[in-house]
mmCIF file of C-alpha atoms in Angstrom:
data_model
loop_
_atom_site.group_PDB
_atom_site.id
_atom_site.type_symbol
_atom_site.label_atom_id
_atom_site.label_comp_id
_atom_site.label_asym_id
_atom_site.label_seq_id
_atom_site.Cartn_x
_atom_site.Cartn_y
_atom_site.Cartn_z
ATOM 1 C CA MET A 1 -6.676 20.798 14.179
ATOM 2 C CA THR A 2 -4.322 18.170 15.598
ATOM 3 C CA ASP A 3 -4.745 17.235 19.265
ATOM 4 C CA PRO A 4 -1.143 17.047 20.648
ATOM 5 C CA ALA A 5 -2.022 14.541 23.364
ATOM 6 C CA ALA A 6 -3.843 12.314 20.889
ATOM 7 C CA ALA A 7 -0.936 12.585 18.454
ATOM 8 C CA ALA A 8 1.521 11.472 21.132
ATOM 9 C CA ALA A 9 -0.694 8.535 22.073
ATOM 10 C CA GLN A 10 -1.034 7.534 18.425
ATOM 11 C CA ALA A 11 2.722 7.621 17.917
ATOM 12 C CA ASN A 12 3.300 5.382 20.948
ATOM 13 C CA LEU A 13 0.862 2.659 19.962
ATOM 14 C CA LYS A 14 2.151 -0.859 20.518
ATOM 15 C CA ARG A 15 -0.015 -2.088 17.637
ATOM 16 C CA VAL A 16 -2.066 -0.102 15.142
ATOM 17 C CA ARG A 17 -5.659 -1.295 14.841
ATOM 18 C CA THR A 18 -8.590 -0.246 12.672
ATOM 19 C CA ARG A 19 -9.951 1.892 15.501
ATOM 20 C CA HIS A 20 -6.748 3.917 15.470
ATOM 21 C CA PHE A 21 -7.415 4.944 11.855
ATOM 22 C CA GLN A 22 -10.738 6.394 12.971
ATOM 23 C CA THR A 23 -9.179 8.060 16.025
ATOM 24 C CA ALA A 24 -6.559 9.656 13.803
ATOM 25 C CA LYS A 25 -9.210 11.170 11.524
ATOM 26 C CA GLU A 26 -11.219 12.477 14.452
ATOM 27 C CA ASN A 27 -8.143 14.126 15.991
ATOM 28 C CA GLY A 28 -6.583 15.473 12.800
ATOM 29 C CA ILE A 29 -3.587 13.125 12.980
ATOM 30 C CA LYS A 30 -2.127 12.202 9.603
ATOM 31 C CA ILE A 31 -1.933 8.473 8.835
ATOM 32 C CA VAL A 32 1.283 7.335 7.142
ATOM 33 C CA GLY A 33 1.501 4.291 4.881
ATOM 34 C CA LEU A 34 4.024 2.655 2.563
ATOM 35 C CA THR A 35 4.112 -0.412 0.389
ATOM 36 C CA SER A 36 6.407 -3.264 1.358
ATOM 37 C CA TYR A 37 7.085 -6.628 -0.221
ATOM 38 C CA ASP A 38 9.721 -8.239 2.036
ATOM 39 C CA GLN A 39 10.728 -8.665 5.655
ATOM 40 C CA LEU A 40 13.791 -6.396 5.509
ATOM 41 C CA THR A 41 12.000 -3.230 4.391
ATOM 42 C CA ALA A 42 8.956 -4.097 6.496
ATOM 43 C CA GLY A 43 11.098 -4.236 9.604
ATOM 44 C CA ILE A 44 12.753 -0.902 8.842
ATOM 45 C CA PHE A 45 9.459 0.838 8.088
ATOM 46 C CA ASP A 46 7.877 -0.635 11.204
ATOM 47 C CA GLU A 47 10.745 0.542 13.432
ATOM 48 C CA SER A 48 10.477 3.991 11.837
ATOM 49 C CA GLY A 49 6.861 4.390 12.950
ATOM 50 C CA ILE A 50 4.966 3.854 9.689
ATOM 51 C CA ASP A 51 1.316 3.243 10.584
ATOM 52 C CA PHE A 52 0.381 0.742 7.898
ATOM 53 C CA LEU A 53 2.098 -1.325 5.239
ATOM 54 C CA LEU A 54 0.350 -2.333 2.039
ATOM 55 C CA VAL A 55 1.565 -5.474 0.332
ATOM 56 C CA GLY A 56 0.311 -4.145 -2.953
ATOM 57 C CA ASP A 57 -0.197 -5.732 -6.316
ATOM 58 C CA SER A 58 2.358 -3.083 -7.300
ATOM 59 C CA ALA A 59 4.687 -6.001 -6.569
ATOM 60 C CA GLY A 60 3.973 -6.807 -10.201
ATOM 61 C CA ASN A 61 6.091 -3.833 -11.234
ATOM 62 C CA ASN A 62 8.505 -3.803 -8.305
ATOM 63 C CA VAL A 63 9.180 -7.481 -7.618
ATOM 64 C CA TYR A 64 8.116 -9.589 -10.588
ATOM 65 C CA GLY A 65 9.066 -7.285 -13.450
ATOM 66 C CA TYR A 66 5.626 -7.006 -15.084
ATOM 67 C CA ASP A 67 4.565 -3.911 -17.004
ATOM 68 C CA THR A 68 1.270 -3.720 -15.115
ATOM 69 C CA THR A 69 -0.316 -5.159 -11.982
ATOM 70 C CA LEU A 70 -2.724 -7.327 -13.965
ATOM 71 C CA PRO A 71 -0.678 -10.568 -14.108
ATOM 72 C CA VAL A 72 -0.195 -10.667 -10.323
ATOM 73 C CA SER A 73 -1.870 -13.670 -8.717
ATOM 74 C CA ILE A 74 -2.962 -14.640 -5.222
ATOM 75 C CA ASP A 75 -0.078 -17.104 -5.056
ATOM 76 C CA ASP A 76 2.345 -14.312 -5.997
ATOM 77 C CA LEU A 77 1.211 -12.092 -3.128
ATOM 78 C CA ILE A 78 0.659 -14.569 -0.307
ATOM 79 C CA PRO A 79 4.368 -15.292 0.402
ATOM 80 C CA LEU A 80 5.216 -11.592 0.189
ATOM 81 C CA THR A 81 2.408 -10.701 2.587
ATOM 82 C CA ARG A 82 3.479 -13.435 4.995
ATOM 83 C CA ALA A 83 7.027 -12.048 5.009
ATOM 84 C CA VAL A 84 5.848 -8.503 5.727
ATOM 85 C CA ALA A 85 3.346 -9.495 8.415
ATOM 86 C CA GLY A 86 5.959 -11.601 10.155
ATOM 87 C CA ALA A 87 8.420 -8.715 10.343
ATOM 88 C CA VAL A 88 6.309 -6.063 12.091
ATOM 89 C CA THR A 89 5.306 -5.447 15.680
ATOM 90 C CA ARG A 90 3.424 -2.129 15.390
ATOM 91 C CA ALA A 91 2.379 -1.493 11.788
ATOM 92 C CA PHE A 92 -1.005 -2.558 10.420
ATOM 93 C CA VAL A 93 -0.530 -4.865 7.415
ATOM 94 C CA VAL A 94 -2.976 -4.689 4.503
ATOM 95 C CA ALA A 95 -3.012 -7.312 1.737
ATOM 96 C CA ASP A 96 -4.072 -6.335 -1.783
ATOM 97 C CA LEU A 97 -6.564 -8.602 -3.515
ATOM 98 C CA PRO A 98 -5.185 -8.984 -7.053
ATOM 99 C CA PHE A 99 -7.050 -8.581 -10.334
ATOM 100 C CA GLY A 100 -9.357 -11.503 -11.071
ATOM 101 C CA SER A 101 -9.646 -12.634 -7.458
ATOM 102 C CA TYR A 102 -12.837 -10.827 -6.398
ATOM 103 C CA GLU A 103 -14.592 -9.292 -9.418
ATOM 104 C CA THR A 104 -17.033 -12.110 -10.171
ATOM 105 C CA GLY A 105 -18.938 -11.616 -6.951
ATOM 106 C CA PRO A 106 -19.071 -11.609 -3.139
ATOM 107 C CA ASP A 107 -18.436 -15.343 -2.775
ATOM 108 C CA GLU A 108 -15.179 -15.217 -4.712
ATOM 109 C CA ALA A 109 -14.132 -12.054 -2.881
ATOM 110 C CA LEU A 110 -14.749 -13.636 0.517
ATOM 111 C CA HIS A 111 -12.864 -16.800 -0.436
ATOM 112 C CA THR A 112 -9.855 -14.725 -1.511
ATOM 113 C CA ALA A 113 -9.979 -12.638 1.661
ATOM 114 C CA PHE A 114 -10.128 -15.809 3.762
ATOM 115 C CA ARG A 115 -6.984 -17.135 2.087
ATOM 116 C CA PHE A 116 -5.017 -13.975 2.799
ATOM 117 C CA MET A 117 -6.130 -13.762 6.412
ATOM 118 C CA LYS A 118 -5.506 -17.450 7.136
ATOM 119 C CA GLU A 119 -2.242 -17.891 5.225
ATOM 120 C CA THR A 120 -0.370 -14.615 5.741
ATOM 121 C CA GLY A 121 -1.031 -13.019 9.112
ATOM 122 C CA ALA A 122 -2.265 -9.809 7.467
ATOM 123 C CA HIS A 123 -4.605 -7.594 9.474
ATOM 124 C CA ALA A 124 -6.855 -6.449 6.606
ATOM 125 C CA VAL A 125 -7.396 -6.688 2.869
ATOM 126 C CA LYS A 126 -7.825 -4.083 0.146
ATOM 127 C CA LEU A 127 -9.709 -4.167 -3.133
ATOM 128 C CA GLU A 128 -10.445 -1.690 -5.904
ATOM 129 C CA GLY A 129 -13.749 -0.200 -6.989
ATOM 130 C CA GLY A 130 -16.531 1.860 -5.459
ATOM 131 C CA VAL A 131 -20.162 1.225 -6.328
ATOM 132 C CA ARG A 132 -19.242 -1.785 -8.436
ATOM 133 C CA SER A 133 -17.430 -3.473 -5.529
ATOM 134 C CA ALA A 134 -19.824 -2.566 -2.717
ATOM 135 C CA GLU A 135 -21.351 -6.030 -2.377
ATOM 136 C CA GLN A 136 -17.931 -7.673 -2.245
ATOM 137 C CA ILE A 137 -16.866 -5.218 0.468
ATOM 138 C CA ARG A 138 -20.023 -5.837 2.476
ATOM 139 C CA ARG A 139 -19.601 -9.619 2.350
ATOM 140 C CA ILE A 140 -15.972 -9.454 3.472
ATOM 141 C CA VAL A 141 -16.679 -6.999 6.295
ATOM 142 C CA ASP A 142 -19.705 -8.988 7.463
ATOM 143 C CA ALA A 143 -17.383 -11.977 7.848
ATOM 144 C CA GLY A 144 -15.285 -9.975 10.316
ATOM 145 C CA ILE A 145 -12.417 -9.045 7.995
ATOM 146 C CA PRO A 146 -11.336 -5.370 7.974
ATOM 147 C CA LEU A 147 -11.278 -3.891 4.484
ATOM 148 C CA MET A 148 -9.584 -0.850 2.975
ATOM 149 C CA ALA A 149 -11.265 0.352 -0.226
ATOM 150 C CA HIS A 150 -9.593 1.977 -3.249
ATOM 151 C CA ILE A 151 -11.272 4.442 -5.628
ATOM 152 C CA GLY A 152 -10.274 7.152 -8.098
ATOM 153 C CA PHE A 153 -7.642 5.765 -10.434
ATOM 154 C CA THR A 154 -7.690 2.018 -9.939
ATOM 155 C CA PRO A 155 -4.619 0.405 -11.569
ATOM 156 C CA GLN A 156 -6.330 -2.937 -12.154
ATOM 157 C CA SER A 157 -8.784 -1.085 -14.425
ATOM 158 C CA GLU A 158 -6.210 1.006 -16.277
ATOM 159 C CA HIS A 159 -7.218 -0.317 -19.714
ATOM 160 C CA GLY A 160 -10.867 0.440 -19.087
ATOM 161 C CA LEU A 161 -9.966 3.907 -17.790
ATOM 162 C CA GLY A 162 -7.845 4.672 -20.833
ATOM 163 C CA GLY A 163 -4.485 4.611 -19.064
ATOM 164 C CA HIS A 164 -3.138 6.580 -16.124
ATOM 165 C CA VAL A 165 -5.843 9.252 -16.182
ATOM 166 C CA ILE A 166 -6.648 11.562 -13.275
ATOM 167 C CA GLN A 167 -10.097 10.775 -11.865
ATOM 168 C CA GLY A 168 -12.753 13.001 -10.283
ATOM 169 C CA ARG A 169 -12.339 16.063 -12.469
ATOM 170 C CA GLY A 170 -15.350 18.172 -13.380
ATOM 171 C CA SER A 171 -18.543 16.189 -13.708
ATOM 172 C CA ASP A 172 -16.672 13.007 -12.679
ATOM 173 C CA LEU A 173 -16.634 14.302 -9.102
ATOM 174 C CA GLU A 174 -20.217 13.095 -8.690
ATOM 175 C CA GLN A 175 -19.175 9.518 -9.467
ATOM 176 C CA LEU A 176 -16.169 9.791 -7.162
ATOM 177 C CA LEU A 177 -18.422 10.872 -4.307
ATOM 178 C CA ALA A 178 -20.882 8.088 -5.098
ATOM 179 C CA ASP A 179 -18.033 5.543 -4.983
ATOM 180 C CA ALA A 180 -16.779 6.990 -1.700
ATOM 181 C CA HIS A 181 -20.186 6.791 -0.041
ATOM 182 C CA ALA A 182 -20.721 3.277 -1.413
ATOM 183 C CA VAL A 183 -17.544 1.886 0.158
ATOM 184 C CA GLU A 184 -18.231 3.661 3.456
ATOM 185 C CA ASP A 185 -21.786 2.322 3.564
ATOM 186 C CA ALA A 186 -20.509 -1.173 2.767
ATOM 187 C CA GLY A 187 -18.250 -1.113 5.825
ATOM 188 C CA ALA A 188 -14.744 -0.162 4.647
ATOM 189 C CA PHE A 189 -12.666 1.244 7.528
ATOM 190 C CA ALA A 190 -10.686 3.540 5.185
ATOM 191 C CA VAL A 191 -10.500 4.405 1.489
ATOM 192 C CA VAL A 192 -7.556 5.090 -0.803
ATOM 193 C CA LEU A 193 -8.026 7.979 -3.247
ATOM 194 C CA GLU A 194 -5.560 7.635 -6.116
ATOM 195 C CA MET A 195 -4.747 10.313 -8.718
ATOM 196 C CA VAL A 196 -7.560 12.641 -7.733
ATOM 197 C CA PRO A 197 -7.423 16.475 -7.859
ATOM 198 C CA ALA A 198 -6.690 17.952 -4.439
ATOM 199 C CA ASP A 199 -9.969 19.900 -4.300
ATOM 200 C CA ALA A 200 -11.992 16.802 -5.158
ATOM 201 C CA ALA A 201 -10.135 14.754 -2.555
ATOM 202 C CA ALA A 202 -10.858 17.459 0.031
ATOM 203 C CA GLN A 203 -14.576 17.237 -0.742
ATOM 204 C CA VAL A 204 -14.561 13.457 -0.417
ATOM 205 C CA THR A 205 -12.635 13.668 2.855
ATOM 206 C CA ALA A 206 -15.131 16.151 4.297
ATOM 207 C CA ALA A 207 -18.074 14.022 3.161
ATOM 208 C CA LEU A 208 -16.899 10.774 4.777
ATOM 209 C CA SER A 209 -16.663 9.679 8.382
ATOM 210 C CA ILE A 210 -13.962 7.101 7.511
ATOM 211 C CA PRO A 211 -10.354 8.162 6.788
ATOM 212 C CA THR A 212 -9.167 8.924 3.265
ATOM 213 C CA ILE A 213 -5.666 7.867 2.237
ATOM 214 C CA GLY A 214 -4.172 9.801 -0.648
ATOM 215 C CA VAL A 215 -1.983 8.497 -3.454
ATOM 216 C CA GLY A 216 -1.513 11.597 -5.562
ATOM 217 C CA ALA A 217 -4.614 13.210 -4.032
ATOM 218 C CA GLY A 218 -3.100 16.334 -2.509
ATOM 219 C CA PRO A 219 -2.717 17.381 1.133
ATOM 220 C CA HIS A 220 -6.363 17.605 2.230
ATOM 221 C CA VAL A 221 -6.808 13.920 3.028
ATOM 222 C CA ASP A 222 -6.426 11.995 6.265
ATOM 223 C CA GLY A 223 -3.257 10.142 5.322
ATOM 224 C CA GLN A 224 -0.753 9.348 2.606
ATOM 225 C CA LEU A 225 0.466 6.173 0.898
ATOM 226 C CA LEU A 226 3.417 5.792 -1.474
ATOM 227 C CA VAL A 227 5.123 2.922 -3.264
ATOM 228 C CA TRP A 228 8.398 2.755 -1.363
ATOM 229 C CA THR A 229 10.648 2.139 -4.369
ATOM 230 C CA ASP A 230 9.402 5.392 -5.920
ATOM 231 C CA TRP A 231 10.197 7.790 -3.057
ATOM 232 C CA ALA A 232 13.432 5.981 -2.227
ATOM 233 C CA GLY A 233 14.808 6.506 -5.734
ATOM 234 C CA LEU A 234 15.063 2.824 -6.597
ATOM 235 C CA THR A 235 12.550 2.851 -9.440
ATOM 236 C CA LYS A 236 13.932 3.227 -12.963
ATOM 237 C CA GLY A 237 12.090 5.371 -15.480
ATOM 238 C CA ARG A 238 9.181 7.756 -15.076
ATOM 239 C CA ILE A 239 8.227 8.736 -11.541
ATOM 240 C CA PRO A 240 4.675 10.021 -10.922
ATOM 241 C CA LYS A 241 4.335 13.777 -10.377
ATOM 242 C CA PHE A 242 2.986 13.294 -6.867
ATOM 243 C CA VAL A 243 6.082 11.437 -5.621
ATOM 244 C CA LYS A 244 8.705 13.301 -3.611
ATOM 245 C CA GLN A 245 12.030 11.490 -3.706
ATOM 246 C CA TYR A 246 13.604 11.253 -0.261
ATOM 247 C CA ALA A 247 16.638 9.196 -1.288
ATOM 248 C CA ASP A 248 18.585 7.976 -4.321
ATOM 249 C CA LEU A 249 19.068 4.330 -3.475
ATOM 250 C CA ARG A 250 19.585 3.354 -7.096
ATOM 251 C CA SER A 251 22.756 5.463 -7.302
ATOM 252 C CA THR A 252 23.883 4.329 -3.860
ATOM 253 C CA LEU A 253 23.531 0.653 -4.754
ATOM 254 C CA ALA A 254 25.110 1.123 -8.172
ATOM 255 C CA GLY A 255 28.089 2.845 -6.560
ATOM 256 C CA ALA A 256 28.498 0.072 -4.009
ATOM 257 C CA VAL A 257 28.268 -2.650 -6.670
ATOM 258 C CA THR A 258 30.839 -0.859 -8.843
ATOM 259 C CA ALA A 259 33.236 -0.572 -5.891
ATOM 260 C CA TYR A 260 32.761 -4.257 -5.013
ATOM 261 C CA ARG A 261 33.413 -5.368 -8.583
ATOM 262 C CA ALA A 262 36.534 -3.193 -8.778
ATOM 263 C CA ASP A 263 37.916 -4.629 -5.515
ATOM 264 C CA VAL A 264 37.361 -8.218 -6.644
ATOM 265 C CA GLU A 265 38.902 -7.596 -10.063
ATOM 266 C CA ALA A 266 41.901 -5.862 -8.492
ATOM 267 C CA GLY A 267 42.390 -8.603 -5.899
ATOM 268 C CA THR A 268 41.919 -6.175 -3.003
ATOM 269 C CA TYR A 269 38.894 -8.044 -1.682
ATOM 270 C CA PRO A 270 38.875 -10.164 0.355
ATOM 271 C CA THR A 271 41.710 -9.019 2.617
ATOM 272 C CA GLU A 272 43.120 -10.761 5.658
ATOM 273 C CA ALA A 273 40.423 -9.085 7.723
ATOM 274 C CA HIS A 274 37.763 -10.904 5.700
ATOM 275 C CA SER A 275 39.487 -14.327 5.715
ATOM 276 C CA TYR A 276 39.311 -17.318 8.068
ATOM 277 C CA HIS A 277 42.462 -19.006 9.400
ATOM 278 C CA GLU A 278 43.328 -22.267 11.151
#
């Protein structure tokens, strides 16, 4: 049950820290996260009270025009992360470690994490994988870098998983729980559960002392994370079932562009009001 006084204190934080994630779980306060890839949206989301911003490798789909997240590189994400981190005053900024930047072992993972922390101003890093990534998580955390884990459906492994397949169903719940415990034991301060049945996510949430952040994992988790272009109606094509659309920015922008083009073609823009004079 939510503690009203704790909820008010959480909402009025000058800066969200890792300890506030834990306080939120303990007091039943939902944690709210969004992706961001630029300083304009980061500033808006920060002013609107979003708790954390993930500069995700989903930039591959939403910034760089790739079909998957796999081609995204460290050098692709560092300038985006720097822009987001520089635009916020309250939100906690998490940098995604892209595919191929941590899988070979703890040394590579730590080197990548160092680059993001030194070159971007991010407050934490995130990587995918449970049991298989536990040693990388432990090395990064032992170096003093906060880490958010990511289990369930892990987009960087979509080919190995057979596509966008829901994880944790039936007998797979045992592996999901094993992954969850592995990342907690390794020192992650929170864990993303992506595309996991709501009942399974509830069991993981109850089993862990660290917060769970759902991406298509139902309501019984400690917080939620969405790709901002999906819920804002900017994404073209298929939208995941778990996304609620809160706006239709694609239509809004298309309408504005059409009106602008029509004004220019008709000679009605610019007017005197938009012109300089001696």
